PDB file of C-alpha atoms in Angstrom:
ATOM      1  CA  MET S  11       9.212 -33.876   6.242  1.00 59.00           C
ATOM      2  CA  MET S  12      11.094 -32.144   9.066  1.00 57.00           C
ATOM      3  CA  ARG S  13       9.244 -34.241  11.647  1.00 64.00           C
ATOM      4  CA  HIS S  14      10.220 -37.445   9.838  1.00 67.00           C
ATOM      5  CA  LEU S  15      13.868 -36.330   9.712  1.00 62.00           C
ATOM      6  CA  ARG S  16      13.841 -35.698  13.456  1.00 64.00           C
ATOM      7  CA  THR S  17      12.381 -39.157  14.000  1.00 71.00           C
ATOM      8  CA  VAL S  18      15.373 -40.830  12.326  1.00 70.00           C
ATOM      9  CA  ASN S  19      17.891 -38.516  14.074  1.00 62.00           C
ATOM     10  CA  VAL S  20      18.837 -36.591  10.925  1.00 59.00           C
ATOM     11  CA  ASP S  21      19.771 -32.914  11.150  1.00 59.00           C
ATOM     12  CA  SER S  22      16.462 -31.104  10.773  1.00 60.00           C
ATOM     13  CA  ASN S  23      17.278 -27.665  12.099  1.00 67.00           C
ATOM     14  CA  ASP S  24      15.258 -25.920   9.403  1.00 73.00           C
ATOM     15  CA  VAL S  25      14.526 -22.328  10.444  1.00 80.00           C
ATOM     16  CA  GLY S  26      12.481 -21.410   7.369  1.00 85.00           C
ATOM     17  CA  TRP S  27      13.202 -20.192   3.863  1.00 90.00           C
ATOM     18  CA  TYR S  28      14.562 -17.134   2.050  1.00 90.00           C
ATOM     19  CA  ILE S  29      13.846 -15.005  -0.988  1.00 92.00           C
ATOM     20  CA  SER S  30      15.681 -12.299  -2.915  1.00 91.00           C
ATOM     21  CA  ALA S  31      13.617  -9.125  -3.338  1.00 89.00           C
ATOM     22  CA  ASN S  32      14.702  -5.930  -5.076  1.00 85.00           C
ATOM     23  CA  LEU S  33      13.813  -2.876  -2.978  1.00 82.00           C
ATOM     24  CA  GLY S  34      11.789  -5.000  -0.589  1.00 81.00           C
ATOM     25  CA  THR S  35       9.199  -6.113  -3.153  1.00 86.00           C
ATOM     26  CA  PHE S  36       8.161  -9.391  -1.556  1.00 89.00           C
ATOM     27  CA  LEU S  37       4.659  -8.798  -0.192  1.00 88.00           C
ATOM     28  CA  ASN S  38       2.304 -10.866  -2.319  1.00 88.00           C
ATOM     29  CA  SER S  39      -0.174 -13.675  -1.794  1.00 88.00           C
ATOM     30  CA  ASN S  40       2.300 -16.412  -2.810  1.00 91.00           C
ATOM     31  CA  THR S  41       4.825 -15.298  -0.187  1.00 92.00           C
ATOM     32  CA  VAL S  42       2.191 -15.131   2.539  1.00 92.00           C
ATOM     33  CA  ILE S  43       0.753 -18.549   1.657  1.00 91.00           C
ATOM     34  CA  GLU S  44       4.227 -20.129   1.608  1.00 91.00           C
ATOM     35  CA  GLN S  45       5.156 -18.612   4.965  1.00 93.00           C
ATOM     36  CA  TYR S  46       1.780 -19.617   6.413  1.00 92.00           C
ATOM     37  CA  ASN S  47       2.371 -23.239   5.389  1.00 91.00           C
ATOM     38  CA  HIS S  48       5.856 -23.139   6.921  1.00 89.00           C
ATOM     39  CA  GLN S  49       4.563 -21.786  10.225  1.00 90.00           C
ATOM     40  CA  VAL S  50       1.737 -24.313  10.317  1.00 90.00           C
ATOM     41  CA  ALA S  51       4.261 -27.129   9.882  1.00 85.00           C
ATOM     42  CA  ILE S  52       6.948 -25.582  12.139  1.00 84.00           C
ATOM     43  CA  SER S  53       5.769 -22.714  14.341  1.00 85.00           C
ATOM     44  CA  THR S  54       9.266 -21.186  14.635  1.00 86.00           C
ATOM     45  CA  SER S  55       9.811 -20.850  10.862  1.00 89.00           C
ATOM     46  CA  VAL S  56      10.962 -17.478   9.564  1.00 92.00           C
ATOM     47  CA  LEU S  57      11.240 -15.796   6.190  1.00 93.00           C
ATOM     48  CA  VAL S  58      14.630 -14.214   5.391  1.00 93.00           C
ATOM     49  CA  VAL S  59      14.519 -11.429   2.776  1.00 93.00           C
ATOM     50  CA  TYR S  60      17.721 -10.406   0.985  1.00 92.00           C
ATOM     51  CA  ASP S  61      17.779  -7.175  -1.037  1.00 88.00           C
ATOM     52  CA  PRO S  62      20.671  -7.136  -3.573  1.00 86.00           C
ATOM     53  CA  LEU S  63      20.043  -3.541  -4.693  1.00 80.00           C
ATOM     54  CA  LYS S  64      20.404  -2.188  -1.175  1.00 78.00           C
ATOM     55  CA  VAL S  65      23.543  -4.247  -0.678  1.00 80.00           C
ATOM     56  CA  LYS S  66      25.002  -2.703  -3.829  1.00 76.00           C
ATOM     57  CA  GLN S  67      24.271   0.705  -2.340  1.00 70.00           C
ATOM     58  CA  GLY S  68      26.325  -0.162   0.738  1.00 69.00           C
ATOM     59  CA  THR S  69      23.711  -1.469   3.201  1.00 74.00           C
ATOM     60  CA  LEU S  70      23.467  -5.053   4.379  1.00 79.00           C
ATOM     61  CA  ALA S  71      19.771  -5.601   3.616  1.00 83.00           C
ATOM     62  CA  LEU S  72      18.993  -8.832   5.403  1.00 89.00           C
ATOM     63  CA  LYS S  73      15.755  -9.081   7.356  1.00 90.00           C
ATOM     64  CA  ALA S  74      13.743 -11.876   8.924  1.00 93.00           C
ATOM     65  CA  TYR S  75       9.950 -11.933   9.228  1.00 93.00           C
ATOM     66  CA  ARG S  76       7.213 -14.085  10.695  1.00 93.00           C
ATOM     67  CA  LEU S  77       3.456 -13.895  10.311  1.00 93.00           C
ATOM     68  CA  THR S  78       1.830 -12.525  13.438  1.00 92.00           C
ATOM     69  CA  THR S  79      -0.415 -14.694  15.603  1.00 91.00           C
ATOM     70  CA  ASN S  80      -3.413 -12.463  14.882  1.00 91.00           C
ATOM     71  CA  PHE S  81      -2.902 -12.743  11.132  1.00 91.00           C
ATOM     72  CA  MET S  82      -2.414 -16.538  11.338  1.00 91.00           C
ATOM     73  CA  LYS S  83      -5.775 -16.890  13.086  1.00 90.00           C
ATOM     74  CA  TRP S  84      -7.483 -14.656  10.512  1.00 90.00           C
ATOM     75  CA  PHE S  85      -5.841 -16.346   7.519  1.00 89.00           C
ATOM     76  CA  LYS S  86      -6.881 -19.759   8.783  1.00 87.00           C
ATOM     77  CA  GLY S  87     -10.521 -18.847   8.138  1.00 79.00           C
ATOM     78  CA  THR S  88     -12.185 -18.910   4.738  1.00 72.00           C
ATOM     79  CA  SER S  89     -13.466 -15.337   4.735  1.00 78.00           C
ATOM     80  CA  ARG S  90     -11.260 -12.528   3.373  1.00 80.00           C
ATOM     81  CA  THR S  91     -13.916  -9.797   3.485  1.00 82.00           C
ATOM     82  CA  GLN S  92     -13.760  -6.372   5.074  1.00 83.00           C
ATOM     83  CA  GLU S  93     -16.123  -7.576   7.796  1.00 84.00           C
ATOM     84  CA  SER S  94     -13.730 -10.340   8.838  1.00 84.00           C
ATOM     85  CA  ILE S  95     -10.784  -7.898   8.862  1.00 86.00           C
ATOM     86  CA  THR S  96     -12.713  -5.463  11.052  1.00 84.00           C
ATOM     87  CA  LYS S  97     -13.847  -8.251  13.381  1.00 85.00           C
ATOM     88  CA  ALA S  98     -10.254  -9.463  13.795  1.00 83.00           C
ATOM     89  CA  ALA S  99      -9.031  -5.867  14.370  1.00 85.00           C
ATOM     90  CA  LEU S 100      -6.450  -6.469  11.646  1.00 86.00           C
ATOM     91  CA  SER S 101      -4.415  -3.814   9.840  1.00 87.00           C
ATOM     92  CA  PHE S 102      -1.539  -3.875   7.356  1.00 87.00           C
ATOM     93  CA  THR S 103       0.935  -3.537  10.240  1.00 88.00           C
ATOM     94  CA  ASP S 104      -0.281  -6.862  11.680  1.00 89.00           C
ATOM     95  CA  ILE S 105       0.733  -9.070   8.739  1.00 91.00           C
ATOM     96  CA  PHE S 106       4.436  -9.596   9.420  1.00 92.00           C
ATOM     97  CA  GLU S 107       6.548  -9.060  12.502  1.00 92.00           C
ATOM     98  CA  GLU S 108      10.271  -8.469  12.056  1.00 91.00           C
ATOM     99  CA  ILE S 109      12.692 -10.766  13.868  1.00 91.00           C
ATOM    100  CA  PRO S 110      16.073  -9.217  14.767  1.00 91.00           C
ATOM    101  CA  ILE S 111      19.089 -10.773  13.042  1.00 89.00           C
ATOM    102  CA  LYS S 112      22.538 -10.969  14.614  1.00 86.00           C
ATOM    103  CA  ILE S 113      25.439 -12.043  12.392  1.00 83.00           C
ATOM    104  CA  HIS S 114      28.433 -13.624  14.103  1.00 82.00           C
ATOM    105  CA  ASN S 115      31.748 -14.591  12.544  1.00 82.00           C
ATOM    106  CA  SER S 116      33.626 -17.625  13.753  1.00 84.00           C
ATOM    107  CA  SER S 117      37.020 -17.143  15.378  1.00 86.00           C
ATOM    108  CA  ILE S 118      38.850 -18.435  12.313  1.00 89.00           C
ATOM    109  CA  VAL S 119      36.994 -15.965  10.079  1.00 85.00           C
ATOM    110  CA  ASN S 120      37.890 -13.072  12.393  1.00 83.00           C
ATOM    111  CA  ALA S 121      41.531 -14.165  12.341  1.00 86.00           C
ATOM    112  CA  PHE S 122      41.483 -14.296   8.538  1.00 83.00           C
ATOM    113  CA  LEU S 123      40.015 -10.770   8.333  1.00 78.00           C
ATOM    114  CA  PHE S 124      42.653  -9.389  10.699  1.00 80.00           C
ATOM    115  CA  GLU S 125      45.365 -11.031   8.587  1.00 81.00           C
ATOM    116  CA  ILE S 126      44.035  -9.423   5.412  1.00 77.00           C
ATOM    117  CA  GLU S 127      43.776  -6.053   7.144  1.00 73.00           C
ATOM    118  CA  ASP S 128      47.388  -6.206   8.328  1.00 72.00           C
ATOM    119  CA  SER S 129      48.628  -7.213   4.895  1.00 70.00           C
ATOM    120  CA  GLY S 130      47.039  -4.144   3.322  1.00 63.00           C
ATOM    121  CA  ARG S 131      45.395  -6.170   0.590  1.00 63.00           C
ATOM    122  CA  ILE S 132      41.899  -4.897   1.288  1.00 60.00           C
ATOM    123  CA  ALA S 133      40.563  -2.964  -1.695  1.00 59.00           C
ATOM    124  CA  LEU S 134      39.066   0.387  -0.820  1.00 57.00           C
ATOM    125  CA  ASP S 135      35.330   0.533  -1.443  1.00 58.00           C
ATOM    126  CA  TYR S 136      34.461   4.029  -2.616  1.00 57.00           C
ATOM    127  CA  GLU S 137      30.978   3.027  -3.698  1.00 57.00           C
ATOM    128  CA  ARG S 138      29.740   3.609  -0.167  1.00 55.00           C
ATOM    129  CA  LEU S 139      30.555   7.310  -0.565  1.00 56.00           C
ATOM    130  CA  ASP S 140      28.752   7.578  -3.889  1.00 59.00           C
ATOM    131  CA  LEU S 141      26.262  10.447  -3.616  1.00 57.00           C
ATOM    132  CA  SER S 142      24.214   9.328  -6.591  1.00 59.00           C
ATOM    133  CA  ILE S 143      21.024   7.662  -5.378  1.00 62.00           C
ATOM    134  CA  GLY S 144      18.933   8.781  -8.352  1.00 67.00           C
ATOM    135  CA  PRO S 145      18.522   5.301  -9.882  1.00 74.00           C
ATOM    136  CA  TYR S 146      17.377   3.825  -6.569  1.00 77.00           C
ATOM    137  CA  LEU S 147      14.942   6.638  -5.867  1.00 79.00           C
ATOM    138  CA  GLU S 148      13.617   6.489  -9.422  1.00 81.00           C
ATOM    139  CA  LYS S 149      13.028   2.733  -9.258  1.00 83.00           C
ATOM    140  CA  ASN S 150      11.468   3.047  -5.817  1.00 83.00           C
ATOM    141  CA  MET S 151       9.103   5.752  -7.070  1.00 86.00           C
ATOM    142  CA  GLU S 152       8.144   3.668 -10.109  1.00 88.00           C
ATOM    143  CA  LEU S 153       7.251   0.718  -7.898  1.00 89.00           C
ATOM    144  CA  LEU S 154       5.400   2.970  -5.464  1.00 89.00           C
ATOM    145  CA  ILE S 155       3.304   4.517  -8.240  1.00 91.00           C
ATOM    146  CA  GLU S 156       2.586   1.084  -9.714  1.00 90.00           C
ATOM    147  CA  TYR S 157       1.317  -0.264  -6.389  1.00 90.00           C
ATOM    148  CA  LEU S 158      -0.686   2.906  -5.739  1.00 91.00           C
ATOM    149  CA  ASP S 159      -2.436   2.439  -9.094  1.00 92.00           C
ATOM    150  CA  ASP S 160      -3.227  -1.193  -8.241  1.00 90.00           C
ATOM    151  CA  LEU S 161      -4.449  -0.190  -4.790  1.00 90.00           C
ATOM    152  CA  SER S 162      -6.638   2.537  -6.292  1.00 90.00           C
ATOM    153  CA  GLY S 163      -8.181   0.031  -8.719  1.00 90.00           C
ATOM    154  CA  ASP S 164      -8.882  -2.374  -5.874  1.00 89.00           C
ATOM    155  CA  GLN S 165     -10.511   0.422  -3.870  1.00 88.00           C
ATOM    156  CA  HIS S 166     -12.747   1.326  -6.832  1.00 89.00           C
ATOM    157  CA  LYS S 167     -13.938  -2.289  -7.010  1.00 88.00           C
ATOM    158  CA  PHE S 168     -14.750  -2.270  -3.309  1.00 88.00           C
ATOM    159  CA  PHE S 169     -16.631   1.047  -3.566  1.00 89.00           C
ATOM    160  CA  ALA S 170     -18.628  -0.357  -6.497  1.00 88.00           C
ATOM    161  CA  TYR S 171     -19.574  -3.318  -4.285  1.00 87.00           C
ATOM    162  CA  LEU S 172     -20.701  -0.929  -1.522  1.00 87.00           C
ATOM    163  CA  ARG S 173     -22.839   1.061  -4.009  1.00 87.00           C
ATOM    164  CA  ASN S 174     -24.485  -2.127  -5.279  1.00 86.00           C
ATOM    165  CA  LEU S 175     -25.083  -3.272  -1.710  1.00 85.00           C
ATOM    166  CA  ARG S 176     -26.729   0.036  -0.745  1.00 87.00           C
ATOM    167  CA  TRP S 177     -28.911  -0.068  -3.872  1.00 86.00           C
ATOM    168  CA  GLN S 178     -29.917  -3.640  -3.090  1.00 84.00           C
ATOM    169  CA  GLN S 179     -30.799  -2.808   0.513  1.00 84.00           C
ATOM    170  CA  SER S 180     -32.876   0.179  -0.642  1.00 87.00           C
ATOM    171  CA  GLN S 181     -34.756  -1.936  -3.181  1.00 83.00           C
ATOM    172  CA  GLN S 182     -35.363  -4.656  -0.613  1.00 81.00           C
ATOM    173  CA  ALA S 183     -36.840  -2.152   1.851  1.00 85.00           C
ATOM    174  CA  THR S 184     -39.142  -0.725  -0.876  1.00 84.00           C
ATOM    175  CA  LEU S 185     -40.379  -4.163  -1.983  1.00 80.00           C
ATOM    176  CA  LEU S 186     -40.982  -5.322   1.601  1.00 81.00           C
ATOM    177  CA  GLU S 187     -42.961  -2.155   2.366  1.00 83.00           C
ATOM    178  CA  LYS S 188     -45.061  -2.716  -0.780  1.00 80.00           C
ATOM    179  CA  ARG S 189     -45.713  -6.327   0.228  1.00 79.00           C
ATOM    180  CA  SER S 190     -46.767  -5.247   3.744  1.00 81.00           C
ATOM    181  CA  ALA S 191     -49.126  -2.668   2.262  1.00 80.00           C
ATOM    182  CA  ASP S 192     -50.638  -5.272  -0.114  1.00 75.00           C
ATOM    183  CA  GLN S 193     -51.192  -7.674   2.769  1.00 79.00           C
ATOM    184  CA  ALA S 194     -52.943  -4.950   4.770  1.00 79.00           C
ATOM    185  CA  ARG S 195     -55.199  -4.166   1.801  1.00 76.00           C
ATOM    186  CA  LYS S 196     -55.914  -7.883   1.331  1.00 74.00           C
ATOM    187  CA  LEU S 197     -56.980  -8.203   4.985  1.00 77.00           C
ATOM    188  CA  ALA S 198     -59.257  -5.207   4.477  1.00 74.00           C
ATOM    189  CA  GLY S 199     -60.993  -7.097   1.666  1.00 72.00           C
ATOM    190  CA  GLU S 200     -59.519  -5.157  -1.200  1.00 74.00           C
ATOM    191  CA  GLU S 201     -58.356  -6.822  -4.383  1.00 72.00           C
ATOM    192  CA  VAL S 202     -54.560  -6.904  -4.703  1.00 69.00           C
ATOM    193  CA  PRO S 203     -52.309  -8.257  -7.457  1.00 72.00           C
ATOM    194  CA  GLU S 204     -50.679 -11.637  -7.092  1.00 72.00           C
ATOM    195  CA  GLU S 205     -47.609 -11.622  -4.846  1.00 70.00           C
ATOM    196  CA  GLU S 206     -44.269 -11.575  -6.603  1.00 69.00           C
ATOM    197  CA  ASP S 207     -41.689 -14.256  -5.839  1.00 70.00           C
ATOM    198  CA  LEU S 208     -39.055 -12.076  -4.193  1.00 69.00           C
ATOM    199  CA  SER S 209     -36.411 -14.803  -4.389  1.00 70.00           C
ATOM    200  CA  GLN S 210     -36.286 -14.235  -8.162  1.00 71.00           C
ATOM    201  CA  ASN S 211     -35.995 -10.468  -7.825  1.00 75.00           C
ATOM    202  CA  PRO S 212     -32.470  -9.055  -8.519  1.00 73.00           C
ATOM    203  CA  ALA S 213     -32.724  -7.016  -5.310  1.00 73.00           C
ATOM    204  CA  PHE S 214     -32.690 -10.227  -3.245  1.00 73.00           C
ATOM    205  CA  LYS S 215     -29.820 -11.959  -5.013  1.00 78.00           C
ATOM    206  CA  THR S 216     -26.687 -12.421  -2.948  1.00 76.00           C
ATOM    207  CA  VAL S 217     -23.947  -9.877  -3.643  1.00 74.00           C
ATOM    208  CA  THR S 218     -20.539 -11.457  -3.068  1.00 77.00           C
ATOM    209  CA  SER S 219     -18.229  -9.349  -0.950  1.00 79.00           C
ATOM    210  CA  PRO S 220     -14.816  -8.917  -2.652  1.00 81.00           C
ATOM    211  CA  SER S 221     -11.675 -10.221  -0.960  1.00 82.00           C
ATOM    212  CA  ARG S 222      -9.672  -7.554   0.861  1.00 85.00           C
ATOM    213  CA  PHE S 223      -6.569  -9.700   1.236  1.00 86.00           C
ATOM    214  CA  GLU S 224      -4.719  -8.239  -1.755  1.00 88.00           C
ATOM    215  CA  SER S 225      -5.619  -4.710  -0.664  1.00 88.00           C
ATOM    216  CA  LEU S 226      -4.103  -5.414   2.749  1.00 88.00           C
ATOM    217  CA  LEU S 227      -0.865  -6.637   1.170  1.00 90.00           C
ATOM    218  CA  MET S 228      -0.643  -3.714  -1.254  1.00 91.00           C
ATOM    219  CA  THR S 229      -1.133  -1.227   1.593  1.00 91.00           C
ATOM    220  CA  LYS S 230       1.738  -2.855   3.500  1.00 90.00           C
ATOM    221  CA  GLN S 231       3.967  -2.804   0.401  1.00 91.00           C
ATOM    222  CA  VAL S 232       3.223   0.889  -0.222  1.00 91.00           C
ATOM    223  CA  ASN S 233       4.156   1.601   3.392  1.00 89.00           C
ATOM    224  CA  ASN S 234       7.468  -0.245   2.890  1.00 88.00           C
ATOM    225  CA  TYR S 235       8.278   1.837  -0.180  1.00 88.00           C
ATOM    226  CA  CYS S 236       7.577   5.064   1.715  1.00 88.00           C
ATOM    227  CA  GLU S 237       9.869   3.982   4.552  1.00 85.00           C
ATOM    228  CA  GLN S 238      12.608   3.140   2.022  1.00 83.00           C
ATOM    229  CA  LEU S 239      12.287   6.576   0.410  1.00 82.00           C
ATOM    230  CA  ASN S 240      12.735   8.196   3.797  1.00 82.00           C
ATOM    231  CA  GLN S 241      15.768   6.000   4.474  1.00 77.00           C
ATOM    232  CA  PHE S 242      17.399   6.711   1.090  1.00 75.00           C
ATOM    233  CA  VAL S 243      16.983  10.465   1.484  1.00 74.00           C
ATOM    234  CA  GLY S 244      18.363  10.375   5.027  1.00 70.00           C
ATOM    235  CA  GLN S 245      21.464   8.467   3.932  1.00 66.00           C
ATOM    236  CA  SER S 246      21.976  10.872   1.048  1.00 68.00           C
ATOM    237  CA  PHE S 247      21.992  13.883   3.380  1.00 67.00           C
ATOM    238  CA  THR S 248      24.428  12.117   5.709  1.00 68.00           C
ATOM    239  CA  LYS S 249      26.886  11.472   2.852  1.00 66.00           C
ATOM    240  CA  LEU S 250      26.418  15.013   1.571  1.00 67.00           C
ATOM    241  CA  PHE S 251      27.332  16.637   4.893  1.00 69.00           C
ATOM    242  CA  LEU S 252      30.215  14.186   5.374  1.00 67.00           C
ATOM    243  CA  LEU S 253      31.646  15.123   1.985  1.00 65.00           C
ATOM    244  CA  GLY S 254      31.249  18.791   2.850  1.00 67.00           C
ATOM    245  CA  GLU S 255      33.268  18.362   6.049  1.00 65.00           C
ATOM    246  CA  LEU S 256      35.969  16.362   4.271  1.00 65.00           C
ATOM    247  CA  SER S 257      36.330  19.017   1.560  1.00 66.00           C
ATOM    248  CA  GLY S 258      36.435  21.802   4.134  1.00 62.00           C
ATOM    249  CA  LYS S 259      33.348  23.465   2.728  1.00 53.00           C
ATOM    250  CA  ARG S 260      29.969  23.746   4.328  1.00 51.00           C
ATOM    251  CA  THR S 261      27.288  22.259   2.078  1.00 47.00           C
ATOM    252  CA  VAL S 262      23.860  23.853   2.246  1.00 48.00           C
TER     253      VAL S 262
END
């Protein structure tokens, strides 16, 4: 669509799309697929993530992301197995790359802000000095625990696949050794039972490798939650020491 708009000289300066995500909860398959389609159509497309809860806390939470080149090449393929991830040397840090954002006000906006400041009509915002971050930390911990449970369940499924694969390989080796021994006995003129059709044996049935795509996304999301916890705690200590200096008392 953007290419057609450019053809007819219509403004088509589309830089991507945006989503609103509480506490940075945006890493899921739908988001990745949507961003992948945008970057396939327009290579410079970005995803802008706005976090209203962080803004309420006093931080302008506005970030831009793009899928990395390595991840785009891997996602283009049909395989989502652990083998393909290892072959591509892909980790959870290679999914998105953050693009720096610079916000500029126009001259008329700056003039308007200076006028309001001089008139003294700016309402004081004491919420930025609020020391209570319990609700944010509690919600962040709930989301972190939820994703850790999902990640643990996904890991159990993958370990079950590995156990089945090892059992299958062991059974295959045993059956092939038995067949080789029967063939040697048959060449020696001994009577051996009729050969079994190994293609019908459960040990030779194909075991489908589970997709590791969701596990990769959940690992990245858990890492984001941990970074947010560290950030929240750091800001809390900063406000605590600032309040101690303002009150003239040293806070320990």
